[in-house]
Amino acid sequence: GSAARTYLSEENGRLYELPLTWYTQADGGAGRWGLSPGYEDQNVRFDRTIPDRCMACHNGTSEPVPFADGKFAGLADGIGCEQCHGPGELHVEARTASEQAPDSVDVTIVNPKWLSVDLRLDVCQQCHLNGEVSVLREGESAFSYRPGRPLSAHRAVFALAGDDPNRVSVISHADRLKESACFIASPAMDCTTCHNPHEGFRQKGPEVFNSTCQTCHAPDALAASMPTPDLQTQHLATANSFACHMPEVSADDVPHASFTDHKIRVVGDDRIVGTQTDGTLAPYFAADRDG
């Protein structure tokens, strides 16, 4: 709800999205009501059901009724541990029997920190990756992805060929991060370098993120390397690094909300507008491009 809060209604056992959303960030943080995302382009009134793929990210692992869109035999109570750590039954049994794991790595549960960078990003991108078209692989369901598996084995994602490479959507953050020089040069940088997945971050203030930047970019040396006094002042330890190098932008797919552009860079005239596309879809994963 830090950007928006959309409500559901239930009729005859099916869940429907209401066409009205509370946009928390609108009007300088005062918030206001507006049409739910997508309703300005296609107003489906009170008939937009909530499919299992929406529920998989917005409310954790639920139990959908087969072949009945918007109907669930059981609903999760929020996003749970298993979204990032996988099934926990074996872990609970093992740690109940013995509090400490016999090895340094507890193999009864997935801890993303032991995964490769690509697989760690896949854990986040199971919900934070979007395209024009996303298709589940044969035999997969909305809830079948497990941390530690390649996301490409779970679904295929396609984007518009020739689309604006600098277009930012609400769930493109990891993809934008991967274009950053900081990410390319680092052997271990991922989403959790800056975001603790077990804590909220919006109330922590800019110093939390600045201190993370300064673990690699020593502010004194950085300021001294700047060619002008103005630039030296802008790069002092007290400066807000991410406000300059990760600017706040409006996302294309959610109205009345702004998000941090996660492509870390020296921001210049790199916001491409109106890039033409012929509607051709381009696969996101290499396996789909090669095949």
mmCIF file with all atom_site columns, N, CA and C in Angstrom, residues 81-82 84-112 114 146-147:
data_model
loop_
_atom_site.group_PDB
_atom_site.id
_atom_site.type_symbol
_atom_site.label_atom_id
_atom_site.label_alt_id
_atom_site.label_comp_id
_atom_site.label_asym_id
_atom_site.label_entity_id
_atom_site.label_seq_id
_atom_site.pdbx_PDB_ins_code
_atom_site.Cartn_x
_atom_site.Cartn_y
_atom_site.Cartn_z
_atom_site.occupancy
_atom_site.B_iso_or_equiv
_atom_site.pdbx_formal_charge
_atom_site.auth_seq_id
_atom_site.auth_comp_id
_atom_site.auth_asym_id
_atom_site.auth_atom_id
_atom_site.pdbx_PDB_model_num
ATOM 1   N N  . CYS A 1 81  ? 6.939  -16.591 3.996  1.00 0.00 ? 81  CYS A N  1
ATOM 2   C CA . CYS A 1 81  ? 8.355  -16.963 3.899  1.00 0.00 ? 81  CYS A CA 1
ATOM 3   C C  . CYS A 1 81  ? 8.641  -17.808 2.663  1.00 0.00 ? 81  CYS A C  1
ATOM 4   N N  . GLU A 1 82  ? 7.679  -18.673 2.285  1.00 0.00 ? 82  GLU A N  1
ATOM 5   C CA . GLU A 1 82  ? 7.936  -19.637 1.231  1.00 0.00 ? 82  GLU A CA 1
ATOM 6   C C  . GLU A 1 82  ? 8.076  -18.989 -0.140 1.00 0.00 ? 82  GLU A C  1
ATOM 7   N N  . CYS A 1 84  ? 10.170 -16.778 -0.941 1.00 0.00 ? 84  CYS A N  1
ATOM 8   C CA . CYS A 1 84  ? 11.613 -16.622 -1.190 1.00 0.00 ? 84  CYS A CA 1
ATOM 9   C C  . CYS A 1 84  ? 12.434 -17.818 -0.717 1.00 0.00 ? 84  CYS A C  1
ATOM 10  N N  . HIS A 1 85  ? 11.881 -18.618 0.182  1.00 0.00 ? 85  HIS A N  1
ATOM 11  C CA . HIS A 1 85  ? 12.652 -19.717 0.769  1.00 0.00 ? 85  HIS A CA 1
ATOM 12  C C  . HIS A 1 85  ? 12.152 -21.093 0.371  1.00 0.00 ? 85  HIS A C  1
ATOM 13  N N  . GLY A 1 86  ? 11.060 -21.177 -0.362 1.00 0.00 ? 86  GLY A N  1
ATOM 14  C CA . GLY A 1 86  ? 10.533 -22.466 -0.770 1.00 0.00 ? 86  GLY A CA 1
ATOM 15  C C  . GLY A 1 86  ? 9.795  -23.165 0.357  1.00 0.00 ? 86  GLY A C  1
ATOM 16  N N  . PRO A 1 87  ? 9.280  -24.356 0.087  1.00 0.00 ? 87  PRO A N  1
ATOM 17  C CA . PRO A 1 87  ? 8.514  -25.103 1.096  1.00 0.00 ? 87  PRO A CA 1
ATOM 18  C C  . PRO A 1 87  ? 9.302  -25.275 2.396  1.00 0.00 ? 87  PRO A C  1
ATOM 19  N N  . GLY A 1 88  ? 8.624  -25.089 3.530  1.00 0.00 ? 88  GLY A N  1
ATOM 20  C CA . GLY A 1 88  ? 9.323  -25.073 4.814  1.00 0.00 ? 88  GLY A CA 1
ATOM 21  C C  . GLY A 1 88  ? 9.080  -26.261 5.719  1.00 0.00 ? 88  GLY A C  1
ATOM 22  N N  . GLU A 1 89  ? 8.299  -27.256 5.261  1.00 0.00 ? 89  GLU A N  1
ATOM 23  C CA . GLU A 1 89  ? 7.938  -28.371 6.148  1.00 0.00 ? 89  GLU A CA 1
ATOM 24  C C  . GLU A 1 89  ? 9.172  -29.137 6.627  1.00 0.00 ? 89  GLU A C  1
ATOM 25  N N  . LEU A 1 90  ? 10.084 -29.464 5.703  1.00 0.00 ? 90  LEU A N  1
ATOM 26  C CA . LEU A 1 90  ? 11.290 -30.202 6.074  1.00 0.00 ? 90  LEU A CA 1
ATOM 27  C C  . LEU A 1 90  ? 12.144 -29.397 7.043  1.00 0.00 ? 90  LEU A C  1
ATOM 28  N N  . HIS A 1 91  ? 12.227 -28.105 6.821  1.00 0.00 ? 91  HIS A N  1
ATOM 29  C CA . HIS A 1 91  ? 13.019 -27.222 7.687  1.00 0.00 ? 91  HIS A CA 1
ATOM 30  C C  . HIS A 1 91  ? 12.436 -27.186 9.096  1.00 0.00 ? 91  HIS A C  1
ATOM 31  N N  . VAL A 1 92  ? 11.113 -27.058 9.194  1.00 0.00 ? 92  VAL A N  1
ATOM 32  C CA . VAL A 1 92  ? 10.466 -27.018 10.502 1.00 0.00 ? 92  VAL A CA 1
ATOM 33  C C  . VAL A 1 92  ? 10.720 -28.322 11.262 1.00 0.00 ? 92  VAL A C  1
ATOM 34  N N  . GLU A 1 93  ? 10.584 -29.443 10.573 1.00 0.00 ? 93  GLU A N  1
ATOM 35  C CA . GLU A 1 93  ? 10.817 -30.737 11.226 1.00 0.00 ? 93  GLU A CA 1
ATOM 36  C C  . GLU A 1 93  ? 12.259 -30.857 11.710 1.00 0.00 ? 93  GLU A C  1
ATOM 37  N N  . ALA A 1 94  ? 13.205 -30.467 10.850 1.00 0.00 ? 94  ALA A N  1
ATOM 38  C CA . ALA A 1 94  ? 14.621 -30.614 11.197 1.00 0.00 ? 94  ALA A CA 1
ATOM 39  C C  . ALA A 1 94  ? 15.028 -29.688 12.331 1.00 0.00 ? 94  ALA A C  1
ATOM 40  N N  . ARG A 1 95  ? 14.571 -28.445 12.288 1.00 0.00 ? 95  ARG A N  1
ATOM 41  C CA . ARG A 1 95  ? 14.994 -27.486 13.325 1.00 0.00 ? 95  ARG A CA 1
ATOM 42  C C  . ARG A 1 95  ? 14.206 -27.686 14.620 1.00 0.00 ? 95  ARG A C  1
ATOM 43  N N  . THR A 1 96  ? 13.047 -28.326 14.557 1.00 0.00 ? 96  THR A N  1
ATOM 44  C CA . THR A 1 96  ? 12.341 -28.687 15.780 1.00 0.00 ? 96  THR A CA 1
ATOM 45  C C  . THR A 1 96  ? 13.085 -29.811 16.492 1.00 0.00 ? 96  THR A C  1
ATOM 46  N N  . ALA A 1 97  ? 13.637 -30.744 15.700 1.00 0.00 ? 97  ALA A N  1
ATOM 47  C CA . ALA A 1 97  ? 14.401 -31.847 16.292 1.00 0.00 ? 97  ALA A CA 1
ATOM 48  C C  . ALA A 1 97  ? 15.751 -31.393 16.803 1.00 0.00 ? 97  ALA A C  1
ATOM 49  N N  . SER A 1 98  ? 16.377 -30.450 16.096 1.00 0.00 ? 98  SER A N  1
ATOM 50  C CA . SER A 1 98  ? 17.691 -29.943 16.493 1.00 0.00 ? 98  SER A CA 1
ATOM 51  C C  . SER A 1 98  ? 17.785 -28.484 16.079 1.00 0.00 ? 98  SER A C  1
ATOM 52  N N  . GLU A 1 99  ? 18.011 -27.606 17.039 1.00 0.00 ? 99  GLU A N  1
ATOM 53  C CA . GLU A 1 99  ? 17.971 -26.172 16.761 1.00 0.00 ? 99  GLU A CA 1
ATOM 54  C C  . GLU A 1 99  ? 19.031 -25.750 15.763 1.00 0.00 ? 99  GLU A C  1
ATOM 55  N N  . GLN A 1 100 ? 20.201 -26.356 15.820 1.00 0.00 ? 100 GLN A N  1
ATOM 56  C CA . GLN A 1 100 ? 21.295 -25.987 14.938 1.00 0.00 ? 100 GLN A CA 1
ATOM 57  C C  . GLN A 1 100 ? 21.455 -26.997 13.805 1.00 0.00 ? 100 GLN A C  1
ATOM 58  N N  . ALA A 1 101 ? 21.689 -26.488 12.579 1.00 0.00 ? 101 ALA A N  1
ATOM 59  C CA . ALA A 1 101 ? 21.963 -27.370 11.454 1.00 0.00 ? 101 ALA A CA 1
ATOM 60  C C  . ALA A 1 101 ? 23.348 -27.983 11.620 1.00 0.00 ? 101 ALA A C  1
ATOM 61  N N  . PRO A 1 102 ? 23.537 -29.246 11.190 1.00 0.00 ? 102 PRO A N  1
ATOM 62  C CA . PRO A 1 102 ? 24.838 -29.893 11.374 1.00 0.00 ? 102 PRO A CA 1
ATOM 63  C C  . PRO A 1 102 ? 25.943 -29.279 10.526 1.00 0.00 ? 102 PRO A C  1
ATOM 64  N N  . ASP A 1 103 ? 25.588 -28.583 9.436  1.00 0.00 ? 103 ASP A N  1
ATOM 65  C CA . ASP A 1 103 ? 26.579 -27.956 8.561  1.00 0.00 ? 103 ASP A CA 1
ATOM 66  C C  . ASP A 1 103 ? 26.375 -26.449 8.539  1.00 0.00 ? 103 ASP A C  1
ATOM 67  N N  . SER A 1 104 ? 27.315 -25.747 7.943  1.00 0.00 ? 104 SER A N  1
ATOM 68  C CA . SER A 1 104 ? 27.223 -24.290 7.877  1.00 0.00 ? 104 SER A CA 1
ATOM 69  C C  . SER A 1 104 ? 26.064 -23.841 6.999  1.00 0.00 ? 104 SER A C  1
ATOM 70  N N  . VAL A 1 105 ? 25.691 -24.680 6.028  1.00 0.00 ? 105 VAL A N  1
ATOM 71  C CA . VAL A 1 105 ? 24.552 -24.389 5.164  1.00 0.00 ? 105 VAL A CA 1
ATOM 72  C C  . VAL A 1 105 ? 23.419 -25.325 5.541  1.00 0.00 ? 105 VAL A C  1
ATOM 73  N N  . ASP A 1 106 ? 22.280 -24.775 5.890  1.00 0.00 ? 106 ASP A N  1
ATOM 74  C CA . ASP A 1 106 ? 21.116 -25.574 6.249  1.00 0.00 ? 106 ASP A CA 1
ATOM 75  C C  . ASP A 1 106 ? 20.424 -26.016 4.960  1.00 0.00 ? 106 ASP A C  1
ATOM 76  N N  . VAL A 1 107 ? 20.588 -27.279 4.605  1.00 0.00 ? 107 VAL A N  1
ATOM 77  C CA . VAL A 1 107 ? 20.075 -27.774 3.328  1.00 0.00 ? 107 VAL A CA 1
ATOM 78  C C  . VAL A 1 107 ? 18.589 -28.111 3.393  1.00 0.00 ? 107 VAL A C  1
ATOM 79  N N  . THR A 1 108 ? 17.951 -27.910 4.546  1.00 0.00 ? 108 THR A N  1
ATOM 80  C CA . THR A 1 108 ? 16.524 -28.209 4.649  1.00 0.00 ? 108 THR A CA 1
ATOM 81  C C  . THR A 1 108 ? 15.653 -27.058 4.155  1.00 0.00 ? 108 THR A C  1
ATOM 82  N N  . ILE A 1 109 ? 16.265 -25.929 3.795  1.00 0.00 ? 109 ILE A N  1
ATOM 83  C CA . ILE A 1 109 ? 15.514 -24.764 3.338  1.00 0.00 ? 109 ILE A CA 1
ATOM 84  C C  . ILE A 1 109 ? 16.377 -23.999 2.341  1.00 0.00 ? 109 ILE A C  1
ATOM 85  N N  . VAL A 1 110 ? 15.760 -23.307 1.418  1.00 0.00 ? 110 VAL A N  1
ATOM 86  C CA . VAL A 1 110 ? 16.510 -22.482 0.468  1.00 0.00 ? 110 VAL A CA 1
ATOM 87  C C  . VAL A 1 110 ? 16.832 -21.148 1.119  1.00 0.00 ? 110 VAL A C  1
ATOM 88  N N  . ASN A 1 111 ? 18.113 -20.849 1.252  1.00 0.00 ? 111 ASN A N  1
ATOM 89  C CA . ASN A 1 111 ? 18.541 -19.520 1.671  1.00 0.00 ? 111 ASN A CA 1
ATOM 90  C C  . ASN A 1 111 ? 19.143 -18.844 0.449  1.00 0.00 ? 111 ASN A C  1
ATOM 91  N N  . PRO A 1 112 ? 18.473 -17.837 -0.112 1.00 0.00 ? 112 PRO A N  1
ATOM 92  C CA . PRO A 1 112 ? 18.940 -17.253 -1.372 1.00 0.00 ? 112 PRO A CA 1
ATOM 93  C C  . PRO A 1 112 ? 20.384 -16.765 -1.345 1.00 0.00 ? 112 PRO A C  1
ATOM 94  N N  . TRP A 1 114 ? 22.964 -18.258 -0.639 1.00 0.00 ? 114 TRP A N  1
ATOM 95  C CA . TRP A 1 114 ? 23.877 -19.294 -1.111 1.00 0.00 ? 114 TRP A CA 1
ATOM 96  C C  . TRP A 1 114 ? 23.696 -19.583 -2.601 1.00 0.00 ? 114 TRP A C  1
ATOM 97  N N  . ARG A 1 146 ? 9.767  -22.400 -7.596 1.00 0.00 ? 146 ARG A N  1
ATOM 98  C CA . ARG A 1 146 ? 10.457 -22.614 -6.328 1.00 0.00 ? 146 ARG A CA 1
ATOM 99  C C  . ARG A 1 146 ? 11.790 -21.897 -6.352 1.00 0.00 ? 146 ARG A C  1
ATOM 100 N N  . PRO A 1 147 ? 12.125 -21.136 -5.313 1.00 0.00 ? 147 PRO A N  1
ATOM 101 C CA . PRO A 1 147 ? 13.433 -20.476 -5.245 1.00 0.00 ? 147 PRO A CA 1
ATOM 102 C C  . PRO A 1 147 ? 14.553 -21.490 -5.441 1.00 0.00 ? 147 PRO A C  1
#
